[in-house]
């Protein structure tokens, strides 16, 4: 079997909770609990779940922007957790990240040329001023911006244009994988489609792989080859995008999918409303983390035993005692 571009096994991240001045350690937030997934070259894995389910923490752990508590992360076969500072710098050339809020992630005092070209300087990818400018202009044009945007500052752009600047910055170092952390969540629906189309075009052109993080299944449907659904720090279902959208197995996926509007007015889908809120990751429920909200839970089994992620058909994995 070919080695995946990125392989993640048993990834776990717990954030310690600090108590009062004298009480010291006061427990942990179980942000990510034993997550497994892989991404092949040139493919997109959608990672979906409600806010706070651990998907952004997972993305940041891959880049070691957050240090994982345990688990294995392999990029092109290299053990990411064992890399020292110099090797980590090279990894961050191969893996880039784009963020949800392009405005917050762009330094308002820097010009577009400085923002997009910063990584060219850090990684010594251009040697002359002219080369630098040509490369930055070419990157701007690649994402649908123009050369006369070079000297402008982030506040002079719309949200969609700012996201394009973020994408140009990520492309500057010719990455193999981009972690797209909710890149369209802050944008209007029409602009969302433009940015997703741009990401698809860039994938075709440069053979990029994406870990595409979103809280909404409708956003990842078109761009993802496979989708992983996360709930309270765990992956509860993984399948090809087509199979997940037509034959979901996990009750949580069914609920998320029922909220996705269908363009054909003749097709009706019954809305599954989950009771209650997502429980606190400080004290995740025992057994299946979803049992407090699951419409088909059976007790005591669901409360006492955590279901393993098991294969139901080729490439379709689900963590539920009854599916
Ligand atoms: Fe629901 Fe039980 Fe399945 Fe969990 S294991 S999803 S609680 S039926």
CSV table of C-alpha atoms and ligand atoms in Angstrom, one decimal:
chain,number,residue,atom,x,y,z
A,1,UNK,CA,0.0,0.0,0.0
A,2,UNK,CA,1.2,3.5,-0.8
A,3,UNK,CA,2.3,5.6,2.1
A,4,UNK,CA,-0.2,8.4,2.8
A,5,UNK,CA,1.1,12.0,2.7
A,6,UNK,CA,-0.1,12.5,6.3
A,7,UNK,CA,-0.9,9.7,8.7
A,8,UNK,CA,-2.3,10.4,12.2
A,9,UNK,CA,-2.9,7.7,14.8
A,10,UNK,CA,-4.2,8.0,18.3
A,11,UNK,CA,-3.8,11.7,18.4
A,12,UNK,CA,-4.7,13.0,21.8
A,13,UNK,CA,-4.6,16.5,23.2
A,14,UNK,CA,-5.6,17.4,26.7
A,15,UNK,CA,-5.3,21.0,28.0
A,16,UNK,CA,-4.6,21.2,31.8
A,17,UNK,CA,-7.2,23.3,33.7
A,18,UNK,CA,-5.6,25.5,36.3
A,19,UNK,CA,-7.4,25.8,39.6
A,20,UNK,CA,-7.2,28.8,42.0
A,21,UNK,CA,-4.1,30.3,43.4
A,22,UNK,CA,-3.5,27.4,45.9
A,23,UNK,CA,-5.4,24.5,44.4
A,24,UNK,CA,-3.0,23.8,41.4
A,25,UNK,CA,-4.1,21.3,38.7
A,26,UNK,CA,-7.9,21.1,38.4
A,27,UNK,CA,-8.5,18.6,35.7
A,28,UNK,CA,-8.1,18.6,31.9
A,29,UNK,CA,-10.0,19.6,28.8
A,30,UNK,CA,-10.2,16.5,26.6
A,31,UNK,CA,-10.0,18.4,23.3
A,32,UNK,CA,-8.9,15.5,21.1
A,33,UNK,CA,-9.1,11.8,22.1
A,34,UNK,CA,-7.4,9.1,20.0
A,35,UNK,CA,-8.1,10.5,16.5
A,36,UNK,CA,-6.9,8.4,13.5
A,37,UNK,CA,-7.0,9.6,9.9
A,38,UNK,CA,-4.8,9.9,6.8
A,39,UNK,CA,-4.6,12.1,3.8
A,40,UNK,CA,-3.2,11.0,0.4
A,41,UNK,CA,-1.3,13.3,-2.0
A,42,UNK,CA,-3.6,15.7,-3.8
A,43,UNK,CA,-6.8,14.7,-1.9
A,44,UNK,CA,-9.1,16.6,0.4
A,45,UNK,CA,-10.3,15.2,3.7
A,46,UNK,CA,-13.2,17.2,5.2
A,47,UNK,CA,-13.2,17.3,9.0
A,48,UNK,CA,-16.6,18.3,10.3
A,49,UNK,CA,-18.2,18.9,13.6
A,50,UNK,CA,-19.8,21.5,15.9
A,51,UNK,CA,-17.6,24.2,17.3
A,52,UNK,CA,-15.5,23.0,20.2
A,53,UNK,CA,-15.4,19.4,19.0
A,54,UNK,CA,-11.6,19.5,18.6
A,55,UNK,CA,-11.2,19.8,14.8
A,56,UNK,CA,-9.1,23.0,14.9
A,57,UNK,CA,-7.0,21.6,17.7
A,58,UNK,CA,-6.4,18.5,15.5
A,59,UNK,CA,-5.3,20.7,12.6
A,60,UNK,CA,-2.9,22.7,14.8
A,61,UNK,CA,-1.5,19.6,16.4
A,62,UNK,CA,-0.5,18.3,12.9
A,63,UNK,CA,1.6,21.4,12.5
A,64,UNK,CA,2.7,21.3,16.1
A,65,UNK,CA,1.4,24.8,16.6
A,66,UNK,CA,-0.1,23.0,19.6
A,67,UNK,CA,2.0,20.1,21.1
A,68,UNK,CA,-0.1,16.9,21.2
A,69,UNK,CA,-0.3,15.0,24.4
A,70,UNK,CA,0.2,11.6,22.7
A,71,UNK,CA,-0.3,9.9,19.4
A,72,UNK,CA,1.6,9.6,16.2
A,73,UNK,CA,1.8,12.1,13.3
A,74,UNK,CA,3.7,11.1,10.2
A,75,UNK,CA,4.2,13.3,7.2
A,76,UNK,CA,5.8,11.6,4.2
A,77,UNK,CA,6.8,8.9,6.7
A,78,UNK,CA,8.6,11.3,9.0
A,79,UNK,CA,7.7,11.4,12.7
A,80,UNK,CA,6.5,15.0,13.1
A,81,UNK,CA,6.6,14.8,16.9
A,82,UNK,CA,10.3,14.0,16.9
A,83,UNK,CA,11.3,16.9,14.6
A,84,UNK,CA,13.7,19.5,16.1
A,85,UNK,CA,13.4,23.2,15.4
A,86,UNK,CA,15.2,23.3,12.0
A,87,UNK,CA,13.2,20.3,10.7
A,88,UNK,CA,10.0,21.8,12.0
A,89,UNK,CA,10.7,24.9,9.9
A,90,UNK,CA,10.9,22.7,6.8
A,91,UNK,CA,7.7,20.9,7.8
A,92,UNK,CA,5.9,24.2,8.0
A,93,UNK,CA,7.0,24.9,4.4
A,94,UNK,CA,5.4,21.6,3.3
A,95,UNK,CA,2.3,22.1,5.4
A,96,UNK,CA,0.6,25.5,5.5
A,97,UNK,CA,-2.5,26.7,7.3
A,98,UNK,CA,-5.2,29.2,6.3
A,99,UNK,CA,-7.5,30.5,9.0
A,100,UNK,CA,-11.1,31.3,9.5
A,101,UNK,CA,-10.8,35.0,10.1
A,102,UNK,CA,-8.5,36.3,7.4
A,103,UNK,CA,-8.5,39.8,8.9
A,104,UNK,CA,-7.2,38.6,12.3
A,105,UNK,CA,-4.5,36.5,10.7
A,106,UNK,CA,-3.1,39.3,8.5
A,107,UNK,CA,-0.9,41.9,10.2
A,108,UNK,CA,-2.8,45.2,9.5
A,109,UNK,CA,0.4,47.2,9.5
A,110,UNK,CA,2.0,45.1,6.7
A,111,UNK,CA,1.5,45.7,3.0
A,112,UNK,CA,0.2,42.8,0.9
A,113,UNK,CA,3.6,42.4,-0.6
A,114,UNK,CA,5.2,42.0,2.8
A,115,UNK,CA,2.5,39.6,4.0
A,116,UNK,CA,2.6,37.4,0.9
A,117,UNK,CA,6.4,37.6,0.6
A,118,UNK,CA,7.3,37.1,4.2
A,119,UNK,CA,7.8,33.4,3.9
A,120,UNK,CA,9.9,33.9,0.7
A,121,UNK,CA,12.3,35.8,2.8
A,122,UNK,CA,12.2,33.4,5.8
A,123,UNK,CA,12.9,30.4,3.6
A,124,UNK,CA,15.3,32.3,1.3
A,125,UNK,CA,13.2,31.4,-1.8
A,126,UNK,CA,14.1,34.5,-3.8
A,127,UNK,CA,17.5,36.2,-4.0
A,128,UNK,CA,16.9,39.6,-5.7
A,129,UNK,CA,14.3,42.4,-5.1
A,130,UNK,CA,13.1,41.9,-8.7
A,131,UNK,CA,12.6,38.1,-8.2
A,132,UNK,CA,10.8,38.8,-5.0
A,133,UNK,CA,8.4,41.2,-6.6
A,134,UNK,CA,7.8,39.0,-9.6
A,135,UNK,CA,7.0,36.0,-7.4
A,136,UNK,CA,4.6,38.0,-5.2
A,137,UNK,CA,2.8,39.4,-8.2
A,138,UNK,CA,2.5,35.9,-9.7
A,139,UNK,CA,1.1,34.6,-6.4
A,140,UNK,CA,-1.5,37.4,-6.3
A,141,UNK,CA,-2.6,36.7,-9.8
A,142,UNK,CA,-2.8,33.0,-9.1
A,143,UNK,CA,-5.4,33.8,-6.4
A,144,UNK,CA,-7.3,36.3,-8.6
A,145,UNK,CA,-5.8,39.6,-7.2
A,146,UNK,CA,-3.8,42.1,-9.2
A,147,UNK,CA,-0.3,43.6,-9.2
A,148,UNK,CA,-1.6,47.0,-8.1
A,149,UNK,CA,-2.8,45.4,-4.8
A,150,UNK,CA,0.9,45.0,-3.7
A,151,UNK,CA,1.2,48.2,-1.7
A,152,UNK,CA,-2.2,48.1,-0.1
A,153,UNK,CA,-3.0,47.0,3.4
A,154,UNK,CA,-5.5,44.4,4.7
A,155,UNK,CA,-8.2,46.9,5.7
A,156,UNK,CA,-8.6,48.0,2.1
A,157,UNK,CA,-9.9,44.6,1.0
A,158,UNK,CA,-13.2,42.7,1.4
A,159,UNK,CA,-13.4,39.5,3.4
A,160,UNK,CA,-13.2,37.3,0.3
A,161,UNK,CA,-10.1,39.2,-1.0
A,162,UNK,CA,-8.5,39.0,2.4
A,163,UNK,CA,-8.9,35.2,2.4
A,164,UNK,CA,-7.3,35.2,-1.1
A,165,UNK,CA,-4.3,37.1,0.4
A,166,UNK,CA,-4.1,34.4,3.1
A,167,UNK,CA,-4.2,31.7,0.4
A,168,UNK,CA,-1.4,33.5,-1.6
A,169,UNK,CA,0.7,33.6,1.5
A,170,UNK,CA,0.2,29.9,2.1
A,171,UNK,CA,1.1,29.1,-1.6
A,172,UNK,CA,4.3,31.2,-1.5
A,173,UNK,CA,6.3,28.2,-0.1
A,174,UNK,CA,4.8,25.6,-2.5
A,175,UNK,CA,3.3,23.4,0.2
A,176,UNK,CA,2.1,19.9,-0.3
A,177,UNK,CA,-0.7,20.1,2.3
A,178,UNK,CA,-2.8,23.1,3.4
A,179,UNK,CA,-4.8,22.9,6.6
A,180,UNK,CA,-7.9,25.0,5.8
A,181,UNK,CA,-9.3,25.9,9.2
A,182,UNK,CA,-12.9,27.0,8.5
A,183,UNK,CA,-11.6,29.2,5.6
A,184,UNK,CA,-15.1,30.3,4.5
A,185,UNK,CA,-17.1,30.3,7.7
A,186,UNK,CA,-16.8,34.1,8.1
A,187,UNK,CA,-17.8,34.8,4.4
A,188,UNK,CA,-21.1,35.4,2.7
A,189,UNK,CA,-22.5,32.3,0.9
A,190,UNK,CA,-21.7,33.6,-2.6
A,191,UNK,CA,-18.2,34.5,-1.6
A,192,UNK,CA,-17.8,31.1,0.1
A,193,UNK,CA,-18.4,29.4,-3.3
A,194,UNK,CA,-15.8,31.6,-5.0
A,195,UNK,CA,-13.2,30.7,-2.4
A,196,UNK,CA,-14.0,27.0,-2.5
A,197,UNK,CA,-13.8,27.1,-6.4
A,198,UNK,CA,-10.4,28.8,-6.1
A,199,UNK,CA,-9.1,26.2,-3.7
A,200,UNK,CA,-10.3,23.4,-6.1
A,201,UNK,CA,-8.6,25.1,-9.0
A,202,UNK,CA,-5.3,25.4,-7.0
A,203,UNK,CA,-5.5,21.8,-6.0
A,204,UNK,CA,-5.8,20.8,-9.7
A,205,UNK,CA,-2.9,23.1,-10.7
A,206,UNK,CA,-0.5,22.3,-7.9
A,207,UNK,CA,-1.5,18.8,-6.7
A,208,UNK,CA,-2.3,20.1,-3.2
A,209,UNK,CA,-3.8,18.1,-0.5
A,210,UNK,CA,-6.2,19.8,2.0
A,211,UNK,CA,-7.4,19.0,5.5
A,212,UNK,CA,-10.6,21.1,5.2
A,213,UNK,CA,-12.1,21.9,8.5
A,214,UNK,CA,-15.7,23.1,8.7
A,215,UNK,CA,-18.7,23.0,11.1
A,216,UNK,CA,-21.2,22.6,8.3
A,217,UNK,CA,-21.4,19.5,6.1
A,218,UNK,CA,-22.7,21.5,3.1
A,219,UNK,CA,-19.5,23.4,2.9
A,220,UNK,CA,-17.2,20.3,2.6
A,221,UNK,CA,-19.5,18.3,0.3
A,222,UNK,CA,-18.1,19.5,-3.0
A,223,UNK,CA,-14.5,19.9,-2.1
A,224,UNK,CA,-13.9,16.7,-0.1
A,225,UNK,CA,-13.1,13.2,-1.5
A,226,UNK,CA,-13.6,11.8,2.0
A,227,UNK,CA,-15.2,13.3,5.1
A,228,UNK,CA,-14.5,12.6,8.8
A,229,UNK,CA,-17.2,13.6,11.3
A,230,UNK,CA,-16.0,14.6,14.8
A,231,UNK,CA,-17.9,14.8,18.0
A,232,UNK,CA,-16.4,15.8,21.4
A,233,UNK,CA,-12.8,15.0,20.5
A,234,UNK,CA,-13.5,11.7,18.6
A,235,UNK,CA,-14.0,10.8,15.0
A,236,UNK,CA,-17.4,9.0,14.9
A,237,UNK,CA,-17.7,8.4,11.2
A,238,UNK,CA,-15.5,8.4,8.1
A,239,UNK,CA,-16.5,7.7,4.5
A,240,UNK,CA,-16.2,8.9,1.0
A,241,UNK,CA,-18.1,12.2,0.6
A,242,UNK,CA,-20.6,10.6,-1.7
A,243,UNK,CA,-21.3,7.7,0.7
A,244,UNK,CA,-21.5,9.9,3.7
A,245,UNK,CA,-24.0,12.2,2.1
A,246,UNK,CA,-26.2,9.4,0.7
A,247,UNK,CA,-25.9,6.7,3.4
A,248,UNK,CA,-24.8,8.2,6.7
A,249,UNK,CA,-24.6,5.6,9.5
A,250,UNK,CA,-23.9,7.5,12.7
A,251,UNK,CA,-26.9,9.2,14.3
A,252,UNK,CA,-24.8,12.4,14.8
A,253,UNK,CA,-23.9,12.5,11.1
A,254,UNK,CA,-27.6,12.0,10.3
A,255,UNK,CA,-28.5,15.0,12.5
A,256,UNK,CA,-25.8,17.2,10.9
A,257,UNK,CA,-26.9,16.1,7.4
A,258,UNK,CA,-30.6,16.8,8.2
A,259,UNK,CA,-29.7,20.5,8.7
A,260,UNK,CA,-28.2,20.8,5.2
A,261,UNK,CA,-30.6,22.4,2.7
A,262,UNK,CA,-31.5,20.4,-0.4
A,263,UNK,CA,-31.6,22.5,-3.6
A,264,UNK,CA,-34.4,20.3,-5.1
A,265,UNK,CA,-37.7,21.5,-3.5
A,266,UNK,CA,-39.4,18.1,-4.3
A,267,UNK,CA,-36.9,16.3,-2.0
A,268,UNK,CA,-37.8,16.5,1.6
A,269,UNK,CA,-35.5,15.5,4.4
A,270,UNK,CA,-36.7,15.2,8.0
A,271,UNK,CA,-34.8,17.5,10.3
A,272,UNK,CA,-33.3,15.6,13.3
A,273,UNK,CA,-33.1,18.0,16.2
A,274,UNK,CA,-30.6,17.0,18.8
A,275,UNK,CA,-31.5,17.6,22.4
A,276,UNK,CA,-29.3,19.7,24.6
A,277,UNK,CA,-25.9,21.2,24.0
A,278,UNK,CA,-22.6,19.6,23.3
A,279,UNK,CA,-21.3,18.4,26.8
A,280,UNK,CA,-18.2,20.0,28.3
A,281,UNK,CA,-15.0,18.4,27.1
A,282,UNK,CA,-13.8,18.8,30.7
A,283,UNK,CA,-16.1,16.0,31.7
A,284,UNK,CA,-17.1,14.1,28.5
A,285,UNK,CA,-19.9,11.6,29.1
A,286,UNK,CA,-19.0,8.0,29.9
A,287,UNK,CA,-19.3,5.3,27.2
A,288,UNK,CA,-20.3,6.7,23.9
A,289,UNK,CA,-19.8,10.5,24.3
A,290,UNK,CA,-22.9,11.0,22.2
A,291,UNK,CA,-25.3,9.1,24.5
A,292,UNK,CA,-26.6,12.2,26.2
A,293,UNK,CA,-28.0,13.5,22.9
A,294,UNK,CA,-28.5,10.4,20.8
A,295,UNK,CA,-32.0,9.7,19.6
A,296,UNK,CA,-31.4,5.9,19.4
A,297,UNK,CA,-29.2,5.4,22.5
A,298,UNK,CA,-29.8,2.2,24.5
A,299,UNK,CA,-28.9,1.9,28.1
A,300,UNK,CA,-26.9,0.8,29.9
A,301,UNK,CA,-24.7,-0.2,26.9
A,302,UNK,CA,-24.3,3.3,25.4
A,303,UNK,CA,-23.5,4.8,28.7
A,304,UNK,CA,-21.0,2.2,29.8
A,305,UNK,CA,-19.1,1.1,26.7
A,306,UNK,CA,-17.3,3.4,24.2
A,307,UNK,CA,-17.9,2.1,20.7
A,308,UNK,CA,-14.8,1.5,18.6
A,309,UNK,CA,-14.6,2.9,15.1
A,310,UNK,CA,-15.3,-0.2,12.9
A,311,UNK,CA,-15.5,-0.7,9.2
A,312,UNK,CA,-19.0,-1.2,7.9
A,313,UNK,CA,-18.1,-1.3,4.2
A,314,UNK,CA,-15.1,-0.5,2.1
A,315,UNK,CA,-13.7,2.9,3.4
A,316,UNK,CA,-16.8,3.5,5.5
A,317,UNK,CA,-16.1,3.5,9.3
A,318,UNK,CA,-18.5,4.2,12.1
A,319,UNK,CA,-18.3,4.3,15.9
A,320,UNK,CA,-21.8,3.1,17.1
A,321,UNK,CA,-22.9,-0.1,18.9
A,322,UNK,CA,-25.9,-0.4,16.6
A,323,UNK,CA,-24.7,0.6,13.1
B,1,LIG,FE1,-26.1,6.5,19.9
B,1,LIG,FE2,-25.4,4.4,21.4
B,1,LIG,FE3,-24.6,4.6,18.8
B,1,LIG,FE4,-23.6,6.2,20.6
B,1,LIG,S1,-23.3,4.0,20.5
B,1,LIG,S2,-24.3,6.7,18.6
B,1,LIG,S3,-25.3,6.5,22.0
B,1,LIG,S4,-26.7,4.4,19.6
